[in-house]
mmCIF file of C-alpha atoms in Angstrom:
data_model
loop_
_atom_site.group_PDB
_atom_site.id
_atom_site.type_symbol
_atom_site.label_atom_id
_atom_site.label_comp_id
_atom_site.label_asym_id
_atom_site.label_seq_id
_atom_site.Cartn_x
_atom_site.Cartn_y
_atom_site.Cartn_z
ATOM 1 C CA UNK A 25 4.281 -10.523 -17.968
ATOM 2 C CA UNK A 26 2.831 -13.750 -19.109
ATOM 3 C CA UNK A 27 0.140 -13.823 -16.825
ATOM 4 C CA UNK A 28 -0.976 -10.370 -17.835
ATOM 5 C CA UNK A 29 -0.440 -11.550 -21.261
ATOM 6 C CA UNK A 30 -2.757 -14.553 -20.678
ATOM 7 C CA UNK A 31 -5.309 -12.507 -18.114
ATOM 8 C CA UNK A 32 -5.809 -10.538 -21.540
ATOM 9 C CA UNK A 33 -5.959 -13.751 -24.172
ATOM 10 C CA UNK A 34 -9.273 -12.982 -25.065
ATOM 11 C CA UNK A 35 -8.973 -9.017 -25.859
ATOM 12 C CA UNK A 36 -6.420 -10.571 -29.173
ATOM 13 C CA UNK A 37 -3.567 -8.391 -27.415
ATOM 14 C CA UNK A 38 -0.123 -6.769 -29.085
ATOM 15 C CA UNK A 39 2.601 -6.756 -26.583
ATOM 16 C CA UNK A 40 5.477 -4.101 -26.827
ATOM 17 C CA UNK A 41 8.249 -4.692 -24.347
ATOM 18 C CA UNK A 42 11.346 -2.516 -22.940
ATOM 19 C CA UNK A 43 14.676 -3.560 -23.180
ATOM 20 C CA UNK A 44 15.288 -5.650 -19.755
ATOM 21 C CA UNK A 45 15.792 -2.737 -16.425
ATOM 22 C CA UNK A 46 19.595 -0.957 -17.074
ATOM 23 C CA UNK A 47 20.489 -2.979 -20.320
ATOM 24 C CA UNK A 48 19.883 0.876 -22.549
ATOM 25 C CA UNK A 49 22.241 2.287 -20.088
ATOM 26 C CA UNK A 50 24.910 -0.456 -20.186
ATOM 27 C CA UNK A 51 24.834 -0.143 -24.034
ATOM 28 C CA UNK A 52 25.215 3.442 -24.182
ATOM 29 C CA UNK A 53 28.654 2.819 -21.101
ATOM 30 C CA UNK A 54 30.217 -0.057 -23.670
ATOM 31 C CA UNK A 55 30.149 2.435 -26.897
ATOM 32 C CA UNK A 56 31.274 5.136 -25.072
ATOM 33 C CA UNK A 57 33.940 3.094 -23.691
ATOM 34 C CA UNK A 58 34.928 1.396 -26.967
ATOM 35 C CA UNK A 59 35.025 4.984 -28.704
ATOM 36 C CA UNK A 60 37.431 6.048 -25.946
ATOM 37 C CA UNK A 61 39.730 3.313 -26.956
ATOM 38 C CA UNK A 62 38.818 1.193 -24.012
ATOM 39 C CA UNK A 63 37.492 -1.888 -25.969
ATOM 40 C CA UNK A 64 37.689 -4.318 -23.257
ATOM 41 C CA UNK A 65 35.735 -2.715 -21.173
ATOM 42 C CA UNK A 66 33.307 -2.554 -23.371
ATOM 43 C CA UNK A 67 33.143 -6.225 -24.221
ATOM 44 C CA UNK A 68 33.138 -6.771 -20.420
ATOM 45 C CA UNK A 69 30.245 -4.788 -20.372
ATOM 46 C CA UNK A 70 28.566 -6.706 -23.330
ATOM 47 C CA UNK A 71 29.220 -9.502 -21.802
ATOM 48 C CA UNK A 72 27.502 -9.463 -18.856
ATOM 49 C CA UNK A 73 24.109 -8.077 -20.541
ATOM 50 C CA UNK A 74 24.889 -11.258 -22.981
ATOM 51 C CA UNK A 75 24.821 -13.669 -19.503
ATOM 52 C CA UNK A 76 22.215 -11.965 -18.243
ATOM 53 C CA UNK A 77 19.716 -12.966 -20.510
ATOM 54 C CA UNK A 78 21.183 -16.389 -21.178
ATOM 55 C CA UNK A 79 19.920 -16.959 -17.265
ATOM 56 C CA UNK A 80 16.977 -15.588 -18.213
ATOM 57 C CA UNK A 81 16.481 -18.015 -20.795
ATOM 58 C CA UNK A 82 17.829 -20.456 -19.243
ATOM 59 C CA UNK A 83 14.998 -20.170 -16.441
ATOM 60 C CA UNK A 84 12.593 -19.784 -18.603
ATOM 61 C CA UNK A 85 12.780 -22.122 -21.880
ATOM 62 C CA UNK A 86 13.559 -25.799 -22.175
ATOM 63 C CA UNK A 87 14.857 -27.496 -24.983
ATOM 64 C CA UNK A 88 14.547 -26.646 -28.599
ATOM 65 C CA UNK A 89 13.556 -23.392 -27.734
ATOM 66 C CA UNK A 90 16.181 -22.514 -25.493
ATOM 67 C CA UNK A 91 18.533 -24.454 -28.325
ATOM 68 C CA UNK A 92 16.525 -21.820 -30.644
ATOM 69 C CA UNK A 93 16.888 -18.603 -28.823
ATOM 70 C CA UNK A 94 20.587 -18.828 -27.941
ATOM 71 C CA UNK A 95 21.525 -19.077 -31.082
ATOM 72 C CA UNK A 96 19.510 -16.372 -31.866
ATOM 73 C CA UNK A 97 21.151 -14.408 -28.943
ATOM 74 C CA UNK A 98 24.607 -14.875 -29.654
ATOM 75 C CA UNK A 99 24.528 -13.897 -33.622
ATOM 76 C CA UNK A 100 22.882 -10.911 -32.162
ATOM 77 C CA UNK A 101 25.586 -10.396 -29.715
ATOM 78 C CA UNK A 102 28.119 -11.349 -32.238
ATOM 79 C CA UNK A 103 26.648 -8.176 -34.606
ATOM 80 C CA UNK A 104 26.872 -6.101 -31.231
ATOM 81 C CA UNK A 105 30.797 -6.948 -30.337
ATOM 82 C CA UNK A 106 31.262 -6.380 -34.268
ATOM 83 C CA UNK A 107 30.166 -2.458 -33.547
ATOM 84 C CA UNK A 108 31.654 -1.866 -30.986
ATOM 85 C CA UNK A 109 35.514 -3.199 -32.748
ATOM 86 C CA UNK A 110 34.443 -0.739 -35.602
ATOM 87 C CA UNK A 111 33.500 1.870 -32.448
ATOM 88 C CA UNK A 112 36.743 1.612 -31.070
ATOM 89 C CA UNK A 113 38.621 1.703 -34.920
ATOM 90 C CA UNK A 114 36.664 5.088 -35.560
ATOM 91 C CA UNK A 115 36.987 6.458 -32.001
ATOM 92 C CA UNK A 116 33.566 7.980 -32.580
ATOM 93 C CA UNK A 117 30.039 7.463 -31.638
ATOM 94 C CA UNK A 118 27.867 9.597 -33.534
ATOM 95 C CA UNK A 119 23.911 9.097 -32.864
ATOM 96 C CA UNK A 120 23.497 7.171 -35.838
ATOM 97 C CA UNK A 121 25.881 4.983 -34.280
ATOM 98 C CA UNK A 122 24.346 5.112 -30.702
ATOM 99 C CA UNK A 123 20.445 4.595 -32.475
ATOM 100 C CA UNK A 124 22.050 1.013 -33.891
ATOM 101 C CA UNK A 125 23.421 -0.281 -30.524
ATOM 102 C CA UNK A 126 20.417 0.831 -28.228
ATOM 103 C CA UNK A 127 18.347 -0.594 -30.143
ATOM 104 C CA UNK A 128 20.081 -4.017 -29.178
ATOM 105 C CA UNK A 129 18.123 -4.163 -26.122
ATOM 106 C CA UNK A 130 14.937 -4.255 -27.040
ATOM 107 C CA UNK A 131 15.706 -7.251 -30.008
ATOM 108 C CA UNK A 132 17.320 -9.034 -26.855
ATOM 109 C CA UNK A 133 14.400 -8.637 -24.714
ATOM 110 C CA UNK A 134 11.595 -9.168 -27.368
ATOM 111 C CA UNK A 135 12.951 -12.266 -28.765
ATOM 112 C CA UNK A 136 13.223 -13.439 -25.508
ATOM 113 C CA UNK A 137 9.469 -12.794 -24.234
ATOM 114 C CA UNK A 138 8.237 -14.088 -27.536
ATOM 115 C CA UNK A 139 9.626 -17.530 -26.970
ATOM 116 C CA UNK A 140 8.631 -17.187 -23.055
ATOM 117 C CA UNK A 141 4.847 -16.633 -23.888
ATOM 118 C CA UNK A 142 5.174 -19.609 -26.291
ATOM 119 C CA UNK A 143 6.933 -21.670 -23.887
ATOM 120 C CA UNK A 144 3.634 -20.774 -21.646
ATOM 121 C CA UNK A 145 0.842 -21.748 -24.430
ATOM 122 C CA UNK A 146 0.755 -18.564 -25.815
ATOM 123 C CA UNK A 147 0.333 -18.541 -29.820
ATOM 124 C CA UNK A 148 3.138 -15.551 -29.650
ATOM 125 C CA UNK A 149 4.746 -14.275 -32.551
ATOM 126 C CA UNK A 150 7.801 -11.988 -33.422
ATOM 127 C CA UNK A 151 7.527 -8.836 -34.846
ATOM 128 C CA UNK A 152 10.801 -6.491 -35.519
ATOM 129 C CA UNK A 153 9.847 -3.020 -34.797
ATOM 130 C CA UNK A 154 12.166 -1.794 -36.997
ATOM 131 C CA UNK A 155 10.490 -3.123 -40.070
ATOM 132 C CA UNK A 156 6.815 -1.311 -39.388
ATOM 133 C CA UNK A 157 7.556 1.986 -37.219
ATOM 134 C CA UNK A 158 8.866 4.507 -40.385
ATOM 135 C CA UNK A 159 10.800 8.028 -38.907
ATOM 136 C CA UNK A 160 12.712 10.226 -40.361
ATOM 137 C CA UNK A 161 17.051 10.226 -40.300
ATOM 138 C CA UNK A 162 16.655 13.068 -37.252
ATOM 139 C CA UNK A 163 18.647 10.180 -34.935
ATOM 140 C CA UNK A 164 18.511 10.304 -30.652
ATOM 141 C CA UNK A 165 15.002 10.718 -31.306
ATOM 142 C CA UNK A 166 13.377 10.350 -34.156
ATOM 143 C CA UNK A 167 10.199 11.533 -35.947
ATOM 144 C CA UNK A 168 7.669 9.009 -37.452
ATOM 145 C CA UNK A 169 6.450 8.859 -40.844
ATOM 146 C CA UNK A 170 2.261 8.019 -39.698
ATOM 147 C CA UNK A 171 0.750 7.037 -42.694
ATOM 148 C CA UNK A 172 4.034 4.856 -43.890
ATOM 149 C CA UNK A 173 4.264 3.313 -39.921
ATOM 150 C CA UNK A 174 0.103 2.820 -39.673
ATOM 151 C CA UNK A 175 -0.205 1.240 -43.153
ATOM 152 C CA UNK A 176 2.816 -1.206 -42.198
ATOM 153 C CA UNK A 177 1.539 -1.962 -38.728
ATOM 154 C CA UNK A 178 -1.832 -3.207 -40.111
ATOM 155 C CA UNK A 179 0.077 -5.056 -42.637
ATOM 156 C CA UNK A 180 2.387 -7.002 -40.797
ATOM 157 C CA UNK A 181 0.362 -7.159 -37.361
ATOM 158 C CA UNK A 182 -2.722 -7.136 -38.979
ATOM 159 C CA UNK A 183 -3.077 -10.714 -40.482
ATOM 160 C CA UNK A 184 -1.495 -12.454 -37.205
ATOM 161 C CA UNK A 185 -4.258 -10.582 -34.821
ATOM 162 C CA UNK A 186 -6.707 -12.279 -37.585
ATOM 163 C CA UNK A 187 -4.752 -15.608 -37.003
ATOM 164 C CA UNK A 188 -5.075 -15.470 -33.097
ATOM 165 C CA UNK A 189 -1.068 -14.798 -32.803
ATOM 166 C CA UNK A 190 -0.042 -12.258 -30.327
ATOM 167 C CA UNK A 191 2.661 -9.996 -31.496
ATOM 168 C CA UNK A 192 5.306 -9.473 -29.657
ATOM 169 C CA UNK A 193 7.257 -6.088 -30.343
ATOM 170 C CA UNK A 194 10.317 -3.978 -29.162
ATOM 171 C CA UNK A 195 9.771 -0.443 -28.182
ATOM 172 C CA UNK A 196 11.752 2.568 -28.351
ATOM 173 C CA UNK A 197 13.579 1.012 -32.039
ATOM 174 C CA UNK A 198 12.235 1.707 -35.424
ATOM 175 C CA UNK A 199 14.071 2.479 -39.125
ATOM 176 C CA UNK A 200 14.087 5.313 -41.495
ATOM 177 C CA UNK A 201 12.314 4.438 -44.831
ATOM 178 C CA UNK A 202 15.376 2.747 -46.398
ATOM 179 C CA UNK A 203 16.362 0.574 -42.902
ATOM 180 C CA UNK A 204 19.070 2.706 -41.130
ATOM 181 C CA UNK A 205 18.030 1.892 -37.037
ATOM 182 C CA UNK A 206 16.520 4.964 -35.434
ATOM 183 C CA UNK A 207 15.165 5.322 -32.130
ATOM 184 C CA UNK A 208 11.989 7.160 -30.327
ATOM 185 C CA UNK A 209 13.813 8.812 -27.897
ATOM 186 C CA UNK A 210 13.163 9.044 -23.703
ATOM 187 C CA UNK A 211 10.261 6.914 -23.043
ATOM 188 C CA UNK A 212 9.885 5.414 -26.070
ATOM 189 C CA UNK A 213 8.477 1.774 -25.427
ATOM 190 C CA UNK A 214 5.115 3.690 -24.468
ATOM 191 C CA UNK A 215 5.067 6.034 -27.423
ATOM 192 C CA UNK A 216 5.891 3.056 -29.788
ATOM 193 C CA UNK A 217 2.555 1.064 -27.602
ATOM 194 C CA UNK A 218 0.428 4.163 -28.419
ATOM 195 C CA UNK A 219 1.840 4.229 -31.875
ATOM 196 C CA UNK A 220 0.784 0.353 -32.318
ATOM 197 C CA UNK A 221 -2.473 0.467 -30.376
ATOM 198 C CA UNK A 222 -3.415 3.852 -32.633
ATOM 199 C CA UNK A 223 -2.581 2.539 -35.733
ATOM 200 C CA UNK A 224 -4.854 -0.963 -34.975
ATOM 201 C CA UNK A 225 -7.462 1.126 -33.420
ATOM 202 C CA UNK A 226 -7.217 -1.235 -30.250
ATOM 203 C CA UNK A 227 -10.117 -0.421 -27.438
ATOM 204 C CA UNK A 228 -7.153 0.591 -24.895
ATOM 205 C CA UNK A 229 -3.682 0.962 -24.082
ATOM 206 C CA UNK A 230 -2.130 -0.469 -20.885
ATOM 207 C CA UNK A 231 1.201 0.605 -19.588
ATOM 208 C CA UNK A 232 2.464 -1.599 -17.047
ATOM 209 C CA UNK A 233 5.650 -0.317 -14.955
ATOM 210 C CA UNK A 234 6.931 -0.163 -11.660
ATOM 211 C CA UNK A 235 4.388 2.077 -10.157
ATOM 212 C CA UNK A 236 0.756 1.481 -8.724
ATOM 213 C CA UNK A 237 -0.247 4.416 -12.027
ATOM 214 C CA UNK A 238 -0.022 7.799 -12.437
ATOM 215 C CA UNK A 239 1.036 9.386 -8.793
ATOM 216 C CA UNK A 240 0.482 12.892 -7.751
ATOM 217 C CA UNK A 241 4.274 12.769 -6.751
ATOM 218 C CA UNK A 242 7.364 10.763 -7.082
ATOM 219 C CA UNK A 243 6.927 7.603 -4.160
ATOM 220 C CA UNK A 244 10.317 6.942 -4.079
ATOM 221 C CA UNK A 245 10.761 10.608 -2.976
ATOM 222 C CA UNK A 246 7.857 10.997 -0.944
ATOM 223 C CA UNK A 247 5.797 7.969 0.468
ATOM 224 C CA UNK A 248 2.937 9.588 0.812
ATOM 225 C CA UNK A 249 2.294 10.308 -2.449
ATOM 226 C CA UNK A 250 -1.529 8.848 -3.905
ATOM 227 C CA UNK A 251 -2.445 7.648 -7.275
ATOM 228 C CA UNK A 252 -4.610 9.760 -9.851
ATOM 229 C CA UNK A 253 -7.911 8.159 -10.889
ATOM 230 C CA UNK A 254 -8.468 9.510 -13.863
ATOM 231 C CA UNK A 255 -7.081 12.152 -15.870
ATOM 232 C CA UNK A 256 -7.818 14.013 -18.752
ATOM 233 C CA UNK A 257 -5.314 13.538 -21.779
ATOM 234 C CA UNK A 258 -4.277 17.442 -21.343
ATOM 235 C CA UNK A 259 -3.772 16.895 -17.686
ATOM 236 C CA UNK A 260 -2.212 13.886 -18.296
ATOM 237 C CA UNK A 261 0.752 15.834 -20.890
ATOM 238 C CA UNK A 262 0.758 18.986 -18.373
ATOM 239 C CA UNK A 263 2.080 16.199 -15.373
ATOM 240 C CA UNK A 264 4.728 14.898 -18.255
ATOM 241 C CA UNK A 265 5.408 18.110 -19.578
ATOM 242 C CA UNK A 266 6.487 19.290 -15.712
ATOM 243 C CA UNK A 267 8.300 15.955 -14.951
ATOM 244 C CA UNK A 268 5.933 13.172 -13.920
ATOM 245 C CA UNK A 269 8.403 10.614 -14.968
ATOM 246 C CA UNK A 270 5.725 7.710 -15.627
ATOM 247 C CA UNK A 271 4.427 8.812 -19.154
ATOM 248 C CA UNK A 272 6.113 10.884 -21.947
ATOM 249 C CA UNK A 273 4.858 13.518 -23.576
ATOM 250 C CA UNK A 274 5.050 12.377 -26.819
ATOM 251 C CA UNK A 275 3.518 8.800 -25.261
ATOM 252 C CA UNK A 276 -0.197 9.937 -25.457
ATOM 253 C CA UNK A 277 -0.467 11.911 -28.698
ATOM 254 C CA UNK A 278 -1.367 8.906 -30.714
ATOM 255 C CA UNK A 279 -3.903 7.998 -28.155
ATOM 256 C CA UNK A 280 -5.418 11.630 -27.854
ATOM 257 C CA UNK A 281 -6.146 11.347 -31.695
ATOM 258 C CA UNK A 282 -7.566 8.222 -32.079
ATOM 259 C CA UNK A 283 -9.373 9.070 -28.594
ATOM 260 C CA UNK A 284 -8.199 5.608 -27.137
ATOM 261 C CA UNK A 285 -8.012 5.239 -23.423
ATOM 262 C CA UNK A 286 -4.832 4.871 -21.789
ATOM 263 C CA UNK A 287 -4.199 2.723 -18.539
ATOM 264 C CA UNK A 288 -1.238 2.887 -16.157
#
Protein backbone atom coordinates (compact mmCIF):
# COMPACT_ATOMS: atom_id res chain seq x y z
CA UNK A 1 0.00 0.00 0.00
CA UNK A 2 2.63 2.54 0.67
CA UNK A 3 4.53 1.94 -2.24
CA UNK A 4 1.51 2.35 -4.46
CA UNK A 5 0.79 5.28 -2.38
CA UNK A 6 4.27 6.74 -3.08
CA UNK A 7 4.48 5.25 -6.95
CA UNK A 8 1.42 7.79 -7.20
CA UNK A 9 2.97 10.95 -4.99
CA UNK A 10 2.92 13.06 -7.81
CA UNK A 11 -0.86 12.47 -9.16
CA UNK A 12 -1.82 14.45 -5.27
CA UNK A 13 -3.71 11.02 -4.49
CA UNK A 14 -6.87 10.31 -1.87
CA UNK A 15 -6.56 6.93 -0.42
CA UNK A 16 -9.76 5.02 0.79
CA UNK A 17 -8.98 1.79 2.57
CA UNK A 18 -11.10 -1.46 3.67
CA UNK A 19 -11.33 -2.56 6.99
CA UNK A 20 -8.21 -5.12 7.39
CA UNK A 21 -9.29 -8.95 5.39
CA UNK A 22 -12.22 -10.72 7.91
CA UNK A 23 -12.27 -7.88 10.61
CA UNK A 24 -16.33 -6.81 9.02
CA UNK A 25 -17.11 -10.38 9.53
CA UNK A 26 -15.65 -10.80 13.05
CA UNK A 27 -17.63 -7.65 14.06
CA UNK A 28 -20.83 -8.71 12.74
CA UNK A 29 -19.94 -12.74 14.90
CA UNK A 30 -19.16 -10.54 18.35
CA UNK A 31 -22.69 -8.51 18.15
CA UNK A 32 -24.47 -11.33 17.24
CA UNK A 33 -22.93 -13.18 19.96
CA UNK A 34 -23.29 -10.44 22.60
CA UNK A 35 -27.12 -10.05 21.56
CA UNK A 36 -27.48 -13.79 22.18
CA UNK A 37 -26.33 -13.28 25.67
CA UNK A 38 -22.95 -14.70 24.98
CA UNK A 39 -20.85 -11.58 25.94
CA UNK A 40 -17.64 -13.25 26.38
CA UNK A 41 -17.45 -14.51 23.36
CA UNK A 42 -17.86 -11.56 21.97
CA UNK A 43 -15.11 -9.75 23.81
CA UNK A 44 -12.93 -12.76 22.86
CA UNK A 45 -13.70 -11.98 19.53
CA UNK A 46 -12.93 -8.18 19.98
CA UNK A 47 -10.09 -8.98 21.34
CA UNK A 48 -8.27 -10.63 18.97
CA UNK A 49 -9.17 -7.99 16.05
CA UNK A 50 -7.85 -5.44 18.95
CA UNK A 51 -4.23 -7.63 18.92
CA UNK A 52 -4.30 -7.92 15.57
CA UNK A 53 -3.74 -4.56 14.69
CA UNK A 54 -1.61 -3.74 17.71
CA UNK A 55 1.02 -6.24 15.70
CA UNK A 56 0.33 -4.43 12.93
CA UNK A 57 1.34 -1.37 14.47
CA UNK A 58 3.69 -2.62 16.23
CA UNK A 59 5.57 -3.69 12.87
CA UNK A 60 4.99 -0.85 11.39
CA UNK A 61 5.41 2.45 13.67
CA UNK A 62 8.13 3.35 16.12
CA UNK A 63 7.89 5.55 18.87
CA UNK A 64 5.63 8.47 19.36
CA UNK A 65 3.59 7.31 16.75
CA UNK A 66 3.08 3.95 17.80
CA UNK A 67 2.71 5.73 21.55
CA UNK A 68 0.06 7.88 19.39
CA UNK A 69 -1.93 5.29 17.62
CA UNK A 70 -2.45 2.86 20.50
CA UNK A 71 -3.95 5.10 22.38
CA UNK A 72 -5.97 5.96 19.70
CA UNK A 73 -6.78 2.19 19.22
CA UNK A 74 -7.75 1.26 22.52
CA UNK A 75 -10.35 4.34 23.25
CA UNK A 76 -11.70 3.07 20.04
CA UNK A 77 -11.83 -0.40 21.25
CA UNK A 78 -12.94 0.76 24.59
CA UNK A 79 -16.23 2.55 22.64
CA UNK A 80 -16.51 -0.95 20.79
CA UNK A 81 -16.57 -3.33 24.15
CA UNK A 82 -18.97 -0.44 25.51
CA UNK A 83 -21.61 -1.61 22.55
CA UNK A 84 -21.39 -4.62 22.69
CA UNK A 85 -22.23 -4.62 27.06
CA UNK A 86 -25.26 -2.42 25.93
CA UNK A 87 -25.74 -5.33 22.94
CA UNK A 88 -25.87 -7.95 25.30
CA UNK A 89 -28.26 -5.66 28.02
CA UNK A 90 -30.80 -5.14 25.03
CA UNK A 91 -30.44 -8.65 23.53
CA UNK A 92 -30.95 -6.96 20.18
CA UNK A 93 -29.03 -5.92 17.21
CA UNK A 94 -31.03 -3.90 15.02
CA UNK A 95 -29.11 -2.43 11.77
CA UNK A 96 -28.72 0.78 13.27
CA UNK A 97 -26.90 -1.04 15.77
CA UNK A 98 -24.92 -3.32 13.31
CA UNK A 99 -24.12 0.16 10.89
CA UNK A 100 -22.24 1.57 14.33
CA UNK A 101 -20.04 -1.52 15.00
CA UNK A 102 -19.03 -2.32 11.28
CA UNK A 103 -18.08 0.66 10.84
CA UNK A 104 -15.29 -0.01 13.56
CA UNK A 105 -13.19 -1.58 11.05
CA UNK A 106 -12.57 0.73 8.75
CA UNK A 107 -11.64 3.67 11.72
CA UNK A 108 -9.20 0.77 12.89
CA UNK A 109 -7.68 0.27 9.61
CA UNK A 110 -7.60 3.97 8.38
CA UNK A 111 -6.04 5.35 11.39
CA UNK A 112 -3.66 2.84 11.13
CA UNK A 113 -2.49 3.38 7.33
CA UNK A 114 -2.53 7.08 7.96
CA UNK A 115 0.19 6.91 10.53
CA UNK A 116 1.98 4.03 8.31
CA UNK A 117 2.27 6.37 5.19
CA UNK A 118 3.58 9.05 7.61
CA UNK A 119 5.87 6.78 9.26
CA UNK A 120 7.13 6.24 5.41
CA UNK A 121 7.52 10.16 4.44
CA UNK A 122 4.25 10.47 3.32
CA UNK A 123 2.54 14.00 4.23
CA UNK A 124 -0.73 11.69 5.09
CA UNK A 125 -3.60 12.98 6.75
CA UNK A 126 -6.83 11.61 8.48
CA UNK A 127 -10.04 12.05 7.23
CA UNK A 128 -13.30 10.39 9.05
CA UNK A 129 -15.60 9.27 6.42
CA UNK A 130 -18.32 9.66 8.46
CA UNK A 131 -18.09 13.39 8.66
CA UNK A 132 -18.20 14.07 4.57
CA UNK A 133 -20.21 10.98 2.96
CA UNK A 134 -24.15 12.29 3.86
CA UNK A 135 -27.02 9.16 3.35
CA UNK A 136 -30.10 8.84 4.37
CA UNK A 137 -31.37 6.72 7.93
CA UNK A 138 -32.26 3.58 5.31
CA UNK A 139 -29.38 1.50 7.58
CA UNK A 140 -27.50 -2.04 6.05
CA UNK A 141 -27.09 0.07 3.17
CA UNK A 142 -27.59 3.32 2.90
CA UNK A 143 -28.44 6.00 0.28
CA UNK A 144 -26.24 9.16 -0.15
CA UNK A 145 -27.29 12.61 -0.02
CA UNK A 146 -24.81 13.89 -3.45
CA UNK A 147 -24.88 17.38 -3.29
CA UNK A 148 -24.58 17.42 0.82
CA UNK A 149 -21.56 14.44 0.47
CA UNK A 150 -19.78 16.35 -2.81
CA UNK A 151 -19.94 19.84 -1.23
CA UNK A 152 -18.36 18.29 2.10
CA UNK A 153 -15.77 16.22 0.30
CA UNK A 154 -14.34 19.32 -1.46
CA UNK A 155 -14.51 21.04 1.78
CA UNK A 156 -12.74 18.94 4.01
CA UNK A 157 -10.44 17.09 1.32
CA UNK A 158 -10.26 19.90 -0.72
CA UNK A 159 -7.84 22.32 1.13
CA UNK A 160 -5.36 19.33 2.21
CA UNK A 161 -5.03 18.13 -1.70
CA UNK A 162 -4.12 22.08 -2.06
CA UNK A 163 -1.65 21.59 0.93
CA UNK A 164 0.10 18.45 -0.64
CA UNK A 165 -1.53 16.11 2.27
CA UNK A 166 -2.85 12.85 1.15
CA UNK A 167 -6.09 11.90 2.69
CA UNK A 168 -6.49 8.96 4.05
CA UNK A 169 -10.23 7.65 4.30
CA UNK A 170 -12.38 4.62 5.47
CA UNK A 171 -14.74 3.08 3.06
CA UNK A 172 -17.94 1.43 3.35
CA UNK A 173 -18.85 4.07 6.75
CA UNK A 174 -20.57 7.34 6.38
CA UNK A 175 -23.44 9.33 8.71
CA UNK A 176 -26.90 10.50 8.15
CA UNK A 177 -27.15 14.38 8.15
CA UNK A 178 -27.36 14.69 11.96
CA UNK A 179 -24.25 11.92 12.69
CA UNK A 180 -26.04 8.55 13.37
CA UNK A 181 -23.19 5.87 11.60
CA UNK A 182 -24.59 4.39 8.41
CA UNK A 183 -22.99 2.18 6.08
CA UNK A 184 -22.76 1.68 2.03
CA UNK A 185 -23.59 -1.67 1.99
CA UNK A 186 -21.69 -4.92 0.02
CA UNK A 187 -18.73 -3.50 -1.59
CA UNK A 188 -18.73 -0.38 -0.24
CA UNK A 189 -14.96 0.78 0.09
CA UNK A 190 -15.13 1.05 -3.89
CA UNK A 191 -18.42 2.88 -4.08
CA UNK A 192 -17.24 5.29 -1.27
CA UNK A 193 -13.57 5.61 -3.78
CA UNK A 194 -15.91 6.44 -6.73
CA UNK A 195 -17.95 8.63 -4.50
CA UNK A 196 -14.58 10.59 -3.43
CA UNK A 197 -12.82 10.49 -6.78
CA UNK A 198 -16.40 11.87 -8.43
CA UNK A 199 -16.95 14.43 -6.15
CA UNK A 200 -12.99 15.86 -6.63
CA UNK A 201 -13.25 15.22 -10.25
CA UNK A 202 -9.91 13.12 -9.95
CA UNK A 203 -8.45 11.93 -13.61
CA UNK A 204 -9.03 8.12 -12.44
CA UNK A 205 -10.02 5.68 -10.00
CA UNK A 206 -7.83 2.68 -9.06
CA UNK A 207 -9.15 -0.29 -7.22
CA UNK A 208 -6.53 -2.40 -5.95
CA UNK A 209 -7.61 -6.02 -4.58
CA UNK A 210 -6.63 -9.42 -4.64
CA UNK A 211 -7.07 -10.08 -8.26
CA UNK A 212 -4.82 -9.38 -11.43
CA UNK A 213 -8.48 -6.97 -12.59
CA UNK A 214 -11.58 -7.68 -13.85
CA UNK A 215 -11.57 -11.66 -14.87
CA UNK A 216 -13.88 -13.25 -17.29
CA UNK A 217 -14.46 -15.86 -14.42
CA UNK A 218 -13.85 -16.49 -10.82
CA UNK A 219 -9.75 -17.84 -10.63
CA UNK A 220 -10.17 -19.34 -7.55
CA UNK A 221 -12.88 -21.49 -9.24
CA UNK A 222 -11.42 -21.91 -12.47
CA UNK A 223 -7.62 -21.26 -13.20
CA UNK A 224 -7.96 -20.63 -16.43
CA UNK A 225 -9.85 -17.81 -16.26
CA UNK A 226 -8.14 -14.37 -18.28
CA UNK A 227 -8.38 -10.78 -17.41
CA UNK A 228 -10.67 -8.20 -19.37
CA UNK A 229 -8.81 -5.31 -21.02
CA UNK A 230 -11.12 -2.94 -21.17
CA UNK A 231 -14.66 -2.67 -20.63
CA UNK A 232 -17.31 -0.44 -21.19
CA UNK A 233 -19.04 1.02 -17.95
CA UNK A 234 -22.43 -0.92 -19.05
CA UNK A 235 -20.46 -4.06 -19.53
CA UNK A 236 -18.68 -3.45 -16.65
CA UNK A 237 -22.38 -3.25 -14.29
CA UNK A 238 -23.89 -6.23 -16.55
CA UNK A 239 -20.59 -8.58 -15.10
CA UNK A 240 -21.60 -7.08 -11.40
CA UNK A 241 -25.10 -7.20 -11.92
CA UNK A 242 -24.66 -11.27 -12.80
CA UNK A 243 -22.06 -11.83 -9.98
CA UNK A 244 -18.55 -10.79 -10.97
CA UNK A 245 -17.62 -10.37 -7.40
CA UNK A 246 -14.67 -7.74 -8.05
CA UNK A 247 -16.81 -4.49 -8.52
CA UNK A 248 -20.32 -3.54 -7.21
CA UNK A 249 -22.89 -2.32 -8.96
CA UNK A 250 -23.46 0.61 -7.25
CA UNK A 251 -19.29 1.04 -7.34
CA UNK A 252 -19.22 2.66 -10.88
CA UNK A 253 -22.26 4.93 -10.99
CA UNK A 254 -20.39 7.88 -9.70
CA UNK A 255 -17.70 7.21 -12.18
CA UNK A 256 -20.16 6.67 -15.22
CA UNK A 257 -21.44 10.30 -14.48
CA UNK A 258 -18.57 12.17 -14.07
CA UNK A 259 -17.16 9.89 -17.06
CA UNK A 260 -13.94 9.08 -14.94
CA UNK A 261 -12.01 6.00 -15.78
CA UNK A 262 -11.91 3.23 -13.50
CA UNK A 263 -8.83 0.82 -13.00
CA UNK A 264 -8.77 -2.63 -11.39
Amino acid sequence: LIRIVLSRAGAQPVVVVSALAKVTAQLLESGNAAADGHLGLALAIVRDIYVRHEQLADSLLDGSAHGALDRELRDEFRALESQLHDLEASRRLDLKSQDRLLGFGECFSSALVKEALCEAGVNAAYVDARSCLVTDARHGQASLVWEETNQRLRDTVGPLLESGAVSVLGGFIASTADGVPTTLGRGGSDFSAAIVGAALSASRIEIWTDVDGVMTTDPKLCPDARVIRKLSFDEAEELAHFGAKVLHPATLAPAKRENIPVYV
